[in-house]
Structure formats: structure tokens, C-alpha cells
Amino acid sequence: MIVHLARKELRQHRLLVGVNLGLFGSFLLLVILGESTQSRRGSPLELLFPVAIWIGVLAVVFSNALFTSELRQRTREFLDGLPVMRWQLLSIKLGLLLTMIWALALVSYGVLTYFQLRREPADLAFLAIVLCRVMVFSTFCCLLSAVACIAGRFQIPLYLAIFELLVVLVERYGLAGRDTIPFSLVLEEIAYERLPPVSALIQTSVATGALSVVFFVAVSVKDGIVPVVLASRMSHAEKVLVAGSLVAAIFVLFLWHERKPKEPYRLTSKRDSRVLERSAGGVAIRASMPSGLSDEQETLDRLHSEVLDLKTALDISLVPPIFVIHNSSLDSKRFEHGLLSQREGVIVRANLNLEGEAAGSSLGSEELEAYLISRTIIESSRRRLELESRRWVVDGLAQVWIDRNQGLGCLTDTRKERMLRRAVYARSKLGVVRLSEWLQVREALGSDLADALAGSVLWSLCSHAGRESSERFVKAMLAMDEPRDFRALWTGRGRTAEALLPINSGMSLERLLELWRSDLDEASLRIGEELSRIPKLEGGFEVHRDSAQSSRVLYRFRVHPPSERFALFSTVYASVSVFGSEIEPDDLLRDDHELGAAIEGELPRSFVPGSRVFAAIQRYVPELQCEVREAATRIDL
């Protein structure tokens, strides 16, 4: 009887079974070819994860072929005149489903184990553990898909409910894939874990047993009348009810996730560090300070006062907590920013343990304060002020914020001189400066010169239009009252310098840039000759194609005039997308080299044709007291 049933089912669903087995066989063939040519690194048993996922999908497909039509047509579709109950027929079909899925799992396991043994020997106990994990996972998939099939028209809502349950568990308890059954049985770690996952095996086996009980109870009560009734197609009212319940569940889940109290991110004191904290007025700053430094609480209080004044000046409703973390691997005046989920804080990493001339990243340094101001403004706006049209105002305000009590244009002589030096040098390198293409300016010059260039524009605005006008313009440009829904598509269009500058200062953007260029020309007459003596780099990057699959990026520069003051230079590079997106500073790779009269070399990695690479040279210039980026380019391979 079982043989006749198997033949009948294969005849009835031969096209569906053949197509799916063909696809699965093609996948195994690709695996065999890849392992035979040794073109894939790692253990072959790592591929059991995609194989197991594919087997789970096949279990769903075969279950629908075996059960759904039988229940929906309300007939046994078996040998005429044979007195077989429906639950017996469905039980035999379940056995047929298990046989097919187990056969696929065993074949896949055998193929991958063969290639594993070709690479290195493995003990039988480990291979038995792997086999047990694969078979338990396959059995669970079969029973779950069978139970879903007897749910009839509620099959898809059942799968969606399981998915939502997994999402809730992950969000509520932070469960990762390795903690969630049954996926924890077949993750890539299956190729390396020598100990049996007893807990996961027991839990999955118990869940499989529970599903089998549900299946046999449902198909045996009154000869399976429950699954037969459920197999009928949904009415319009049921479709509306299921869709409405699903949307309501997603909405409630979203609101619950947004409204639930989140445990704030905290810094903890360790043996070699201590945590300082200042919280008042809606602004909280926490700093992880290395042990051995003098008390920095007064410096932290002053930094808190600066951010509190910024919150008041820009009418920021909510300033995320600020965390300053010591990182001894960073150089002076070099910072990193980290991200917290749901924008729960601003993380800035700096080397707070430097002293003397290298103390450009200490807690009280102007450079760290400017960087904190910039990141706080951006994160408080939910990163909307990071967009190109208003980013230059953020960068400029961070440079002049320290002297705000005297007005944006009333910088101290030291800071004014340093900013003008950098701005004059940056303009001489860049030529035409377009504020509407500010991200390209930052990419070409580096952050130090670009920040000075933006600060000099605000300095010129305050010098010619007055303190109140410049402050109104900055506040209007950095307004954070934009809606957080689709209305932002049209409310944010008017937040441009071309539109807001005439309203708040009575001066057009073209007129401001004309006055700004005049101010830089005046400063250039005084310091231009000194800046012209800074050695320049002449040369560029070029692509050398090694083969059809690999290319190298070479660079060749000459220092003119030769100078012994520049001992080091750095190559910075990154793989970028084909679209013109901004390159995050943390994505840049950096290599330091000794500087000579000629600079020749290659980037320390190869690239595939069709990719895009950003590359540039960076060096520290003592006259400007900052790093200068030169020869920045995007190379299409």
C-alpha cells in the first residue's frame, strides 16, 4: 500500500518534485565543483547551513503538495475500494515526506563529509554529532510544515505569527541566531563545535514531539474533520480579519518597542580607568578617563556648559547622552565616533592620555570640543544635518563656537590666525569652492582644512552682516523642528543657504562668497608668501592590471621643493560604492610611510575589476598645525 501511494504521489506531483530536486541537485553540483577545485576557504561543513535552509524550504513545498490538495478536495484519492481512514492516509504521507527530506539531508551530509575528510581527518564522534544536528533540524522542519498544512487557510498567518514571535524574542531578550532553536543547530559553528549542543537538541526534539502530537490529534478527531474544514478557501470577511489582525499586531509591536523604557548605556570604571559624569539641564556627559591623570572634573563641567549653551542656542529639544571614551591606539587630534542603536547616545573615542604638544585630544582640547559639538548637532538632528546642503554650517559652527560670547566673527587672535592660514591654503589648493558640493570639498581636503574653510565663511558673515544676523542665519539653517514623517520631503526643501541668508541677513549667498573671497585675498597678501614655501606633491595614482580578476593601484609623487621637515606621509584608501556616497572616516584604511624626495609604492591590497577605490595622500604640515590631504581621487577599475 505504501509503495502504491508513493508511486501515485510522485506521478501526481512529478513536475513540482522534479523541478525542486533539480534545483537542489544543481546547488550540490556547484558545491562539489567548488570543493573539488579548492576555490572556497573554510570547512566544507560550513555549507550545511544553506543546505539546511534549503531543505526547510523543500519541506514546506513538499508538504503543500502532499497534504493541501488531499484536504481541500475532501477525498482520500487512494486506491478505489480500499477502506483506509483519512488519518491513516495522512500519516502515511507524513512518513513519505520524512523519507524524502531525510534522504536529501543524508545525501547532502554525505557529500560535504566526503570533502571534509579529504581536507583533514575527523573523528567519528564529531561526525555523529553533526549528523544528529542535521537530522533533528530536518525532522523539525517536516513536522512544522505538516502542522502548517493542516492549518489550511491559516497557514500563512501561522508562519507570520512564528516570525513575529521570533522578532519579539530577539528584541525582548536579545537572542542571537546561535541562541534560537532550531537555527542554532545548523549555523556555521557546526563545522567547529566539538561538544554536542545538548540543550538545543533537547529543546528542538521536544518541540518536534509537540508538533507531532498536534498533527496526529488534528487528523484523528472525527476522521480529520478539523483540517478538512480549515482547508476550505478563506471568505472575504476572514481575509479582512486576518489582514487587520496582522497590521494591528505589527503596529502594537512597533509602539511597544518604541515606548518601552530602555536601559541607558553606561560606562563602567575599571582598574586602569575611572568614569566622570556631569548631568544637568537635559545634557549628560560621561567620560572614561585613564588612571594617573589629574582631576578632570572641572574640565568636564566646562564641556557640559558648552553643550548646554548649544542646546539653548539652537532650541534642541533632546540632546542624546555624550560618551567620551579613552582609546590609547589613536594619535593626537584624531577621533572616532561610534553609533548606538536607536540613536541613544553620541560616542567619541580619543586618546586622552597624551600630554605636552601631543595633547590635542585631551578632554580640555579645542579640537575635541569642536568634534564633540559637530557630532552632537548631527546626532541631535537624527543625522539630517549631515546632508550636504547644510553640513558646511555644522562644520563652521563647531570651529567658532568656543568664542561665541564675543560673536561668531570675534575669534581670538590665535584661533583666527590658525583658521585663516588653513582657509587660505585650502582655497589655493581647491580653486573654486562650492558650498552646495560640500561633501566633495571634505573628501578632497580632509576634515581639518574643510572645517577651517567653513568657519572662515561664517567669520566673514559675522564681520560684514553683524552678530545678530549671523546667529539668526545659523539657527535657521540648523533648525531641528522638521517633522519625522513624509512631510519632511517638502518642509526641508527651503532650508538652504540661498533661501535663508537673504531673509536673516539681507545678503545673498553670492554677495557673501564675494566678500569671503575678498577677506581671504587680504589675508593671503600677508601670509601667502609663507604658505607658498610649503612643499607640494606632484604626481598621482594609476591602475596596473595584473589579470582579468585582479588589479593594483600604484602611486608616484615627487616633493617640490625637497624638504627634510616632512618625515612621514600616509596613504588613505577605501573601497567605495559605484554611487557617489560619502566615505565615513572610520572606513578609511591608513598606512604610514617615510617621506623622501620621491614617493613611490602601491596600495597594500588588490582590487577586482569593476570596483571603485578612493585613494589620497595625507601629511602633517607644521605651518598649518594639521594634516593636509592631497591628490584625493576616486578610481574606477
Coordinates of N, CA and C in Angstrom, one line a residue, residues 175-181 183-185 187:
L175 N 18.1 37.7 21.9 CA 18.6 36.4 21.4 C 19.2 36.5 20.1
A176 N 20.4 35.9 19.9 CA 21.0 35.9 18.6 C 20.7 34.6 17.9
G177 N 21.1 34.4 16.7 CA 20.8 33.2 15.9 C 21.3 31.9 16.6
R178 N 22.5 32.0 17.3 CA 23.0 30.8 17.9 C 22.3 30.5 19.2
D179 N 21.3 31.3 19.6 CA 20.6 31.0 20.8 C 19.1 30.6 20.5
T180 N 18.7 30.7 19.2 CA 17.4 30.4 18.8 C 17.3 29.1 18.1
I181 N 16.4 28.2 18.7 CA 16.2 26.9 18.1 C 15.2 27.1 16.9
F183 N 17.6 27.0 14.6 CA 18.7 27.5 13.8 C 20.0 27.4 14.4
S184 N 20.0 27.3 15.8 CA 21.3 27.2 16.5 C 22.0 25.8 16.1
L185 N 21.2 24.9 15.6 CA 21.8 23.6 15.3 C 22.6 23.5 14.0
L187 N 24.0 26.5 12.3 CA 24.8 27.6 12.0 C 26.2 27.2 11.5

